[in-house]
PDB file of C-alpha atoms and ligand atoms in Angstrom:
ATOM      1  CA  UNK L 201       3.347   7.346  11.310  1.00  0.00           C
ATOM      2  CA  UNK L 202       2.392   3.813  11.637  1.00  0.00           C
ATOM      3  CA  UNK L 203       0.378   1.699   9.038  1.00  0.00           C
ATOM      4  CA  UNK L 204      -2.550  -0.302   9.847  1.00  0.00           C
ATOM      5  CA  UNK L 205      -4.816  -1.978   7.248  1.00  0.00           C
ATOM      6  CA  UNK L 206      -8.280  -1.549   7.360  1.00  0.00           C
ATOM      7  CA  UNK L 207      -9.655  -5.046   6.235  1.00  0.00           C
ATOM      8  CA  UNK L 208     -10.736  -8.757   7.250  1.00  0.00           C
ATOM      9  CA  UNK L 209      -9.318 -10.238   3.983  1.00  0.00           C
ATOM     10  CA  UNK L 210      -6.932 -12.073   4.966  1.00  0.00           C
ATOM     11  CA  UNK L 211      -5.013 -12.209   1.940  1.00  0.00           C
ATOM     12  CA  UNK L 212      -4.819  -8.621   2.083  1.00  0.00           C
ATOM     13  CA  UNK L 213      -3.295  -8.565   5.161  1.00  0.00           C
ATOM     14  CA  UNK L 214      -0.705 -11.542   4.327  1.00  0.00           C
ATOM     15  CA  UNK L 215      -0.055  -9.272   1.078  1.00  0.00           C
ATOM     16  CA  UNK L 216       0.500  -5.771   3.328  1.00  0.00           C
ATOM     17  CA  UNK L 217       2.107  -7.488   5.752  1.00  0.00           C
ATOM     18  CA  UNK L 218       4.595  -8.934   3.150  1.00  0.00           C
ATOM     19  CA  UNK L 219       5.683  -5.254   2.199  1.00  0.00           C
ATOM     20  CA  UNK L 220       7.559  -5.340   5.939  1.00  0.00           C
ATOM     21  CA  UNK L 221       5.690  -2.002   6.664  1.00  0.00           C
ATOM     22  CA  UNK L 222       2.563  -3.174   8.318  1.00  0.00           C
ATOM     23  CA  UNK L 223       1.814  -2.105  12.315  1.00  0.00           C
ATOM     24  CA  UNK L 224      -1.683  -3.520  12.516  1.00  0.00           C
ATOM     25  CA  UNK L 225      -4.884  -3.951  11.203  1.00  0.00           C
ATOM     26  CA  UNK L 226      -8.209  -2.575  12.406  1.00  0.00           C
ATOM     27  CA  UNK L 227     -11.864  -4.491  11.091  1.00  0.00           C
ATOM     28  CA  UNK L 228     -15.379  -3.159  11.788  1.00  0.00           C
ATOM     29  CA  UNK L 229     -18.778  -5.280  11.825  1.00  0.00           C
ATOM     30  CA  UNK L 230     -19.247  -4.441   7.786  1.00  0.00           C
ATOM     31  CA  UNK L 231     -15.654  -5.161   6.802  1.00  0.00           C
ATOM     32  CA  UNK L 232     -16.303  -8.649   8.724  1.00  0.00           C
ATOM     33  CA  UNK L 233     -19.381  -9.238   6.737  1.00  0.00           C
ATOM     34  CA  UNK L 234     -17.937  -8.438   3.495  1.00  0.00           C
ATOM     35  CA  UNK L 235     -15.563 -11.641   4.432  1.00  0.00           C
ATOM     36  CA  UNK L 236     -19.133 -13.874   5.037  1.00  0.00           C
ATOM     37  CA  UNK L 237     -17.854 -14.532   8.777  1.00  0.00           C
ATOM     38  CA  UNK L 238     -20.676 -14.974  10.933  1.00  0.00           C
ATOM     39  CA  UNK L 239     -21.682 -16.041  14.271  1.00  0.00           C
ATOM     40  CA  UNK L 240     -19.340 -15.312  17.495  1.00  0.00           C
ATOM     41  CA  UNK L 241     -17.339 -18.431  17.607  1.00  0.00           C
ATOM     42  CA  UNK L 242     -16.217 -17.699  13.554  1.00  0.00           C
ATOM     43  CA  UNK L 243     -15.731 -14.401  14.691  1.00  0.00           C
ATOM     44  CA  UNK L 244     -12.780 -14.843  17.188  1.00  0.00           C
ATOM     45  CA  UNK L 245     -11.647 -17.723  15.312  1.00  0.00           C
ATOM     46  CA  UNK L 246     -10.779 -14.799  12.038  1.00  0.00           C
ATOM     47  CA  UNK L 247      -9.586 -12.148  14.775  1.00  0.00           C
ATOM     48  CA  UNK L 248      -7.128 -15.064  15.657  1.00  0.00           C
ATOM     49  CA  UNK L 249      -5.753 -15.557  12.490  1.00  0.00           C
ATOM     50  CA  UNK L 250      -5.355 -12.283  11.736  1.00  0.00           C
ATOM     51  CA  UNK L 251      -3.268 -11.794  15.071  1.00  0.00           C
ATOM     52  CA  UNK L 252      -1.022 -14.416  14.242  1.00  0.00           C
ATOM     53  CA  UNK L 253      -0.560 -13.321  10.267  1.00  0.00           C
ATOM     54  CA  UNK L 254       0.473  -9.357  12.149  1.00  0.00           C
ATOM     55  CA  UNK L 255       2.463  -8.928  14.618  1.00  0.00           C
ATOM     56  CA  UNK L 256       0.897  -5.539  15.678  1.00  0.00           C
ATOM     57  CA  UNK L 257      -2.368  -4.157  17.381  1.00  0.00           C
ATOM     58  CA  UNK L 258      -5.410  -5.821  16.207  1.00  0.00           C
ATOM     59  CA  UNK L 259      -8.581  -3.353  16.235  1.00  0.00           C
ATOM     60  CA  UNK L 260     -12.093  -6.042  16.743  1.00  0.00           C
ATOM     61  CA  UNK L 261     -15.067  -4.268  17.106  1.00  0.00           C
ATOM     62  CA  UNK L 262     -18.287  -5.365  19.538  1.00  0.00           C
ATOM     63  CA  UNK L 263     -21.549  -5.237  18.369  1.00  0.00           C
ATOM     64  CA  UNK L 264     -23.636  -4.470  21.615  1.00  0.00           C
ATOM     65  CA  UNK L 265     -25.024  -0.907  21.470  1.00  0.00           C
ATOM     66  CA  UNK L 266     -25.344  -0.890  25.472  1.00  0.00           C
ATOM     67  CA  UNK L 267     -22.303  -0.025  28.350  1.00  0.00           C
ATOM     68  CA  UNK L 268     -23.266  -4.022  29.856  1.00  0.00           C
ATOM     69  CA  UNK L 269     -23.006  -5.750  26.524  1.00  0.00           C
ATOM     70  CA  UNK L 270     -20.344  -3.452  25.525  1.00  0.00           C
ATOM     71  CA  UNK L 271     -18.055  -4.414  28.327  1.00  0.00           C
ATOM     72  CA  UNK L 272     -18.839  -8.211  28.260  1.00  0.00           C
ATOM     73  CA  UNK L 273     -17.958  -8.308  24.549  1.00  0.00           C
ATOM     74  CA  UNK L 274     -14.924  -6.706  24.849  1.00  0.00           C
ATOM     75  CA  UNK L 275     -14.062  -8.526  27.986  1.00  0.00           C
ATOM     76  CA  UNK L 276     -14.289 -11.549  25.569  1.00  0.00           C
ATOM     77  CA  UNK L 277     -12.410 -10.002  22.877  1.00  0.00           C
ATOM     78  CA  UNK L 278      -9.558  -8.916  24.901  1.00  0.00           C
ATOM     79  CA  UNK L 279      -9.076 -12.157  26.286  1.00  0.00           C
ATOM     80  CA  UNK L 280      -8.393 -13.397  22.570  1.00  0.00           C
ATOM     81  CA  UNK L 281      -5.057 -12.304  22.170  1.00  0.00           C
ATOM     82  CA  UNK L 282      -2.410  -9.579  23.571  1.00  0.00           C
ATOM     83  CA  UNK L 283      -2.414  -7.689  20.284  1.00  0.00           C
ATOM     84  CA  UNK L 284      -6.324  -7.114  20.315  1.00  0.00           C
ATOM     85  CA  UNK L 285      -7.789  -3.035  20.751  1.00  0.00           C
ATOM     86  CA  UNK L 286     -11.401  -3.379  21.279  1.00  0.00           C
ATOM     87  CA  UNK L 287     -13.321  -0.687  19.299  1.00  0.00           C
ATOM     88  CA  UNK L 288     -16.204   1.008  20.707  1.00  0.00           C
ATOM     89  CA  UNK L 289     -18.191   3.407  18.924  1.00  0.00           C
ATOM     90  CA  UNK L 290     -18.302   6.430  19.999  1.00  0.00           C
ATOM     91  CA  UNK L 291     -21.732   7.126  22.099  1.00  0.00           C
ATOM     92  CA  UNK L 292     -22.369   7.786  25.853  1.00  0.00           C
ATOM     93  CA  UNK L 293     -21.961   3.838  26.495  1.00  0.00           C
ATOM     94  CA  UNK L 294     -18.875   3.737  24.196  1.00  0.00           C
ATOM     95  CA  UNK L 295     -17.582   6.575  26.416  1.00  0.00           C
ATOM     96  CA  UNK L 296     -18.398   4.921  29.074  1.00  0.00           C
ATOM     97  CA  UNK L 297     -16.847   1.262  28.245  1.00  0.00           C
ATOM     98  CA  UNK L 298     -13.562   2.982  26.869  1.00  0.00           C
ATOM     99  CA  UNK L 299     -13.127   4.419  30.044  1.00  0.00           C
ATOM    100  CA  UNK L 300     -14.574   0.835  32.263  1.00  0.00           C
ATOM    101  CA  UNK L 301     -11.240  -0.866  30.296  1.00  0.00           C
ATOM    102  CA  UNK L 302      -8.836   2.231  30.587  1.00  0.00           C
ATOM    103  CA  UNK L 303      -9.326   1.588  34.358  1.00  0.00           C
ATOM    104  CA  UNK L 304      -8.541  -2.063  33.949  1.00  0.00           C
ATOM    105  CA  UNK L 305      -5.359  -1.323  31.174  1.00  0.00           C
ATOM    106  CA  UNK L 306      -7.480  -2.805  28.519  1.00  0.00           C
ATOM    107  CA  UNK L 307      -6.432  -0.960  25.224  1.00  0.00           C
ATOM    108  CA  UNK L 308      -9.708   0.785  23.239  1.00  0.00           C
ATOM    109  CA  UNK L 309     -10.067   1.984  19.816  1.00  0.00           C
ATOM    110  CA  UNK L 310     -13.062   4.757  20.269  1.00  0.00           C
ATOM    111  CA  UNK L 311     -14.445   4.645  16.564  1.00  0.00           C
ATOM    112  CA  UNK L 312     -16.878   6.593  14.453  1.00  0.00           C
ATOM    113  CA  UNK L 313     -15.638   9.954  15.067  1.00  0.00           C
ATOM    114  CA  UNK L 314     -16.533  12.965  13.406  1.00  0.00           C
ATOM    115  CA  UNK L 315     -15.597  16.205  15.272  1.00  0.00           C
ATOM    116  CA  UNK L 316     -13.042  17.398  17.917  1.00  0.00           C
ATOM    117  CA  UNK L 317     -15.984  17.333  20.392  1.00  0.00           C
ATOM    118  CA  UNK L 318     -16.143  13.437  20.166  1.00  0.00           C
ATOM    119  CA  UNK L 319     -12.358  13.147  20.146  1.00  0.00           C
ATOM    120  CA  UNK L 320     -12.030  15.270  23.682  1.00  0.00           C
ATOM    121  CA  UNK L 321     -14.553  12.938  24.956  1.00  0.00           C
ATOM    122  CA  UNK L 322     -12.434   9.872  23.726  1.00  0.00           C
ATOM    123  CA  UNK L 323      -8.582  10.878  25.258  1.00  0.00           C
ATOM    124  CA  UNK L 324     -10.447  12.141  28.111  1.00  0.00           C
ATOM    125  CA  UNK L 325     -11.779   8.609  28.916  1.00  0.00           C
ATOM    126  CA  UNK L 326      -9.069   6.938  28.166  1.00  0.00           C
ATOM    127  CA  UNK L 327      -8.640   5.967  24.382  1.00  0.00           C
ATOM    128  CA  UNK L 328      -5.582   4.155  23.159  1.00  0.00           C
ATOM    129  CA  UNK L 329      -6.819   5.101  19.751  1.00  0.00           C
ATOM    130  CA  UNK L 330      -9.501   7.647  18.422  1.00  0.00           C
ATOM    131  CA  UNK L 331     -10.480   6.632  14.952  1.00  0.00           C
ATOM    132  CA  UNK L 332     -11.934  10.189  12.955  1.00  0.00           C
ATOM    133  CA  UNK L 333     -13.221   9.216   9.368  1.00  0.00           C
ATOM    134  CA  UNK L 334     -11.724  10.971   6.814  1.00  0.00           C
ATOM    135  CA  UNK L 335     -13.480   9.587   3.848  1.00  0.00           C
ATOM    136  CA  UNK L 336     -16.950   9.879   5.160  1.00  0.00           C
ATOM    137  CA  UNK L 337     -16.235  13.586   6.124  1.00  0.00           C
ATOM    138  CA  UNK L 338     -15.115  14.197   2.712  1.00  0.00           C
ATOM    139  CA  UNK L 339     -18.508  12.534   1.512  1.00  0.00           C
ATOM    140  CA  UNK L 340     -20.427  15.005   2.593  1.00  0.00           C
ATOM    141  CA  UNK L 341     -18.111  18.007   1.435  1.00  0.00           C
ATOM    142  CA  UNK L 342     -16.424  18.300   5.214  1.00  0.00           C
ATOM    143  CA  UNK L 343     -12.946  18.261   5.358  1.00  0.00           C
ATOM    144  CA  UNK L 344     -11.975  15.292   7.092  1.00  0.00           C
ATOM    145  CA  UNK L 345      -8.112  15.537   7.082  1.00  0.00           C
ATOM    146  CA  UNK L 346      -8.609  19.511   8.322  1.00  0.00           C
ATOM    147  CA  UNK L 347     -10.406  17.398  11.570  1.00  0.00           C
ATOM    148  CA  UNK L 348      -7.156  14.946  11.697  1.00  0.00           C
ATOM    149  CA  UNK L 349      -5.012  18.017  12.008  1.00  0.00           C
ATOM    150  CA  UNK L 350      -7.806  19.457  14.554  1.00  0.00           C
ATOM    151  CA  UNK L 351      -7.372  16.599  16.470  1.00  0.00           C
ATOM    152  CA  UNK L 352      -3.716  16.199  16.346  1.00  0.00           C
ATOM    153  CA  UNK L 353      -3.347  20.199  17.724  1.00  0.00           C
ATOM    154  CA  UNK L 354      -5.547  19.961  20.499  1.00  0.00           C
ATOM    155  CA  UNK L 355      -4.036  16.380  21.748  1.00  0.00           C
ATOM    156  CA  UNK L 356      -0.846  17.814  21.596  1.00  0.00           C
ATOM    157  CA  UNK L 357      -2.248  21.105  23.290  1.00  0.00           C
ATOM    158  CA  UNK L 358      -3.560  19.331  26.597  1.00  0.00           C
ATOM    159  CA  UNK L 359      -1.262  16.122  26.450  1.00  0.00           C
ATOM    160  CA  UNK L 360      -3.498  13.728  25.780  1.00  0.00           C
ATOM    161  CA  UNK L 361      -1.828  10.251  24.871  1.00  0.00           C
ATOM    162  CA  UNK L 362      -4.631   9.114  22.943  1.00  0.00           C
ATOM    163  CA  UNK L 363      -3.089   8.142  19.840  1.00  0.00           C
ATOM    164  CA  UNK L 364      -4.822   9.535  16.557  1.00  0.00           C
ATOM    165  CA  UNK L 365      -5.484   7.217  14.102  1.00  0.00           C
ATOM    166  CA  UNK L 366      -6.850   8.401  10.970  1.00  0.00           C
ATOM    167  CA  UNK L 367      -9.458   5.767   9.456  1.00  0.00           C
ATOM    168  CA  UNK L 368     -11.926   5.620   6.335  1.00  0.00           C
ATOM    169  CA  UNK L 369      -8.703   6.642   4.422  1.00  0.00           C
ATOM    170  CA  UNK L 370      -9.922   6.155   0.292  1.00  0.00           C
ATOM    171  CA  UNK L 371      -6.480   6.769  -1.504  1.00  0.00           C
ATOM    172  CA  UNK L 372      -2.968   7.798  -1.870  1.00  0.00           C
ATOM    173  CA  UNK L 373      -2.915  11.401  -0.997  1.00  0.00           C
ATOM    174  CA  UNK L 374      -5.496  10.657   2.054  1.00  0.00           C
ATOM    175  CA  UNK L 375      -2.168   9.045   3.779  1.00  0.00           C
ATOM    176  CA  UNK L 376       0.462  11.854   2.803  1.00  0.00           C
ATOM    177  CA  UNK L 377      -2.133  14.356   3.942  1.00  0.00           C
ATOM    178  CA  UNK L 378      -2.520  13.177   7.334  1.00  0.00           C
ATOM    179  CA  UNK L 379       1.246  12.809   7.525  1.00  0.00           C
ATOM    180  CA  UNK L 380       1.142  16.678   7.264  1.00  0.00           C
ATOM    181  CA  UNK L 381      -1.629  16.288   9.813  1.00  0.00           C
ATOM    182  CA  UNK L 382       0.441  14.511  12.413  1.00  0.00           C
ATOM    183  CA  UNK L 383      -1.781  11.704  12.627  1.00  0.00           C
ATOM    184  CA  UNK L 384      -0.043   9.007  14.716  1.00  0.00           C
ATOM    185  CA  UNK L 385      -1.396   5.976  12.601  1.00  0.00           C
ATOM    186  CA  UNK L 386      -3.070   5.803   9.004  1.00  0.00           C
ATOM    187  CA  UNK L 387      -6.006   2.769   8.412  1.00  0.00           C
ATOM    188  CA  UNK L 388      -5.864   2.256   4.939  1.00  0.00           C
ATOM    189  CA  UNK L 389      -7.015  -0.003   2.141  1.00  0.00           C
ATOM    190  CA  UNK L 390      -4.375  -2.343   0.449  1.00  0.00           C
ATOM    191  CA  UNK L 391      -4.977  -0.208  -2.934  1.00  0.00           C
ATOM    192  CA  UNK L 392      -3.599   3.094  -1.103  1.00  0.00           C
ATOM    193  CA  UNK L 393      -0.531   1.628   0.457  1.00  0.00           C
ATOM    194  CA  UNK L 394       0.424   0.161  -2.680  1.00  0.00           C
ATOM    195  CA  UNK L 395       0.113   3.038  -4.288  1.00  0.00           C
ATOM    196  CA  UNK L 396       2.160   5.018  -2.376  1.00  0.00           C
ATOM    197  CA  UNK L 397       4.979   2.934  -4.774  1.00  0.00           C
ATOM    198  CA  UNK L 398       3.704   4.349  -7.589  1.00  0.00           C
ATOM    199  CA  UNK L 399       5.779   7.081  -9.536  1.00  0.00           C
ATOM    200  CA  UNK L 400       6.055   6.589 -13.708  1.00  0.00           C
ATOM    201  CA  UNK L 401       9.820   7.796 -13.348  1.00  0.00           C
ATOM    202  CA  UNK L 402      10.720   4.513 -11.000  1.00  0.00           C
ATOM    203  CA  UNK L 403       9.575   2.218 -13.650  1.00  0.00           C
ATOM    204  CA  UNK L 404      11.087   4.146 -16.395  1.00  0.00           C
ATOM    205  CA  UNK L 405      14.551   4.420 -14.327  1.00  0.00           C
ATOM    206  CA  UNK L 406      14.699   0.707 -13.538  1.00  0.00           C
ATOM    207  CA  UNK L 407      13.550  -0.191 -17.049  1.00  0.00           C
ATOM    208  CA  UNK L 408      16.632   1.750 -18.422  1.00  0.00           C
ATOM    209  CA  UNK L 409      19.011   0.514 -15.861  1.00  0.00           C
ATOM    210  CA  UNK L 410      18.121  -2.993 -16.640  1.00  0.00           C
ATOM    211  CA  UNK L 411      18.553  -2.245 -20.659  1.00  0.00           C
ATOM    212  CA  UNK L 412      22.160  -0.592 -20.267  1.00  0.00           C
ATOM    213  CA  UNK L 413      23.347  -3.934 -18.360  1.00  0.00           C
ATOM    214  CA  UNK L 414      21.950  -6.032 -20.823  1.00  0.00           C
ATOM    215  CA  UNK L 415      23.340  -4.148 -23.528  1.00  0.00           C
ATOM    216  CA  UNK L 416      27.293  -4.047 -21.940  1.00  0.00           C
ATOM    217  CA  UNK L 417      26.842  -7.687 -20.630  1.00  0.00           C
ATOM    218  CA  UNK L 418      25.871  -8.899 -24.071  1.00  0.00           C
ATOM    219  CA  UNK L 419      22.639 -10.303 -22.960  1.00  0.00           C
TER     220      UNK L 419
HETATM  221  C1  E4P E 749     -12.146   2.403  10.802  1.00  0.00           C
HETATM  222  O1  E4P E 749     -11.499   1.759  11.587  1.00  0.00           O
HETATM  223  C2  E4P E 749     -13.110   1.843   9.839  1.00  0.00           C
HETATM  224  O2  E4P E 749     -12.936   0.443   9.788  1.00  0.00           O
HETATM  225  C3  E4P E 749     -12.924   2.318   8.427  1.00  0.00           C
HETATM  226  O3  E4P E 749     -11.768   3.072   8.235  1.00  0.00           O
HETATM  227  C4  E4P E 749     -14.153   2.800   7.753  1.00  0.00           C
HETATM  228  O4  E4P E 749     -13.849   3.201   6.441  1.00  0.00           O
HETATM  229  P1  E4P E 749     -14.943   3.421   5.307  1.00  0.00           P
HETATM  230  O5  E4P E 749     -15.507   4.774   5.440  1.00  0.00           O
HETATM  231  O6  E4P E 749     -14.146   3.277   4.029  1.00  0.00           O
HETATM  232  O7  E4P E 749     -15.970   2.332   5.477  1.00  0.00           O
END
């Protein structure tokens, strides 16, 4: 399964990218904001630094709510750099713009996606990527990694190449869930890739290992 983060810090992504585990990033209009970066030309400016801090697929979302606007942003966007996905939400223009680039071999992230119904649409159009939200599913008492695995089957059923990319990932066992879900790629916050380190009986191991040399080497 490969690891993108889902975030416009860019420390955050220097810091993932660090570890030697990171595949790519993905960044939505609130994540951008969150960072202060407004206006278009700041915009593509941060999308290009965060393609050359990753050496993986960069996910940069447009704005424009109709199929025109929709294709002339991501026209623009593509045109940044090789590693950019353009994300498109997932409506009857988004449908229709994810499938406008799959005809052209621009890659598309098709995001806000919250049943099987939505992701059939998506691989049928064309999607690189279909983005389902776990998190927000799991919000409202849905089970968001039970649509992953939904997802995941019926791809695999028809042989759809859209790759499944589970997103609005909150924690730890969000990532080793969709594992068992066979999602292709995990979007996750720095917090829950770090913690996939975590286990009390590393620390304590290393701890000892480090006392017993000091102890025989006198130190
Ligand atoms: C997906 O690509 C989105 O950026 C993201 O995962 C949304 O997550 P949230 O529900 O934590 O905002």
């Amino acid at each position: 399964m490969k690891f993108f983060i889902d975030t416009a810090n860019l420390d955050q992504i220097r810091e993932a990218n660090e570890m030697g585990v990171l595949d790519g990033v993905t960044t939505n209009p609130s994540l951008m904001a969150k960072e202060n970066i407004k206006g278009d030309e700041a915009c593509r400016r941060h999308y290009l630094d965060i393609c050359n801090i990753v050496d993986g697929d960069v996910s940069a979302e447009v704005i424009a709510t109709d199929f025109e606007g929709m294709v002339r942003e991501g026209e623009e966007l593509a045109k940044l750099h090789k590693n950019i996905v353009v994300k498109l939400p997932c409506t009857a223009a988004g449908i229709r713009a994810v499938k406008y680039f799959a005809e052209r071999g621009v890659r598309t992230n098709c995001t806000l996606v919250f049943s099987v119904g939505q992701a059939l649409l998506a691989a049928k159009a064309g999607a690189t990527y279909v983005s389902p939200f776990v998190g927000r599913l799991d919000d409202i008492s849905e089970d968001g990694v039970e649509l992953v695995a939904h997802i995941v089957r019926v791809y695999r059923t028809y042989g759809y190449k859209t790759q499944v990319l589970a997103a609005s990932i909150r924690h730890t066992n969000h990532i080793i869930k969709c594992l068992d879900a066979g999602a292709d790629v995990a979007t996750c916050p720095l917090s829950a890739i770090k913690g996939l380190l975590k286990h009390p009986l590393t620390d304590i191991g290393l701890e000892k290992f480090l006392a017993d040399h000091a102890k025989v080497n006198g130190l």
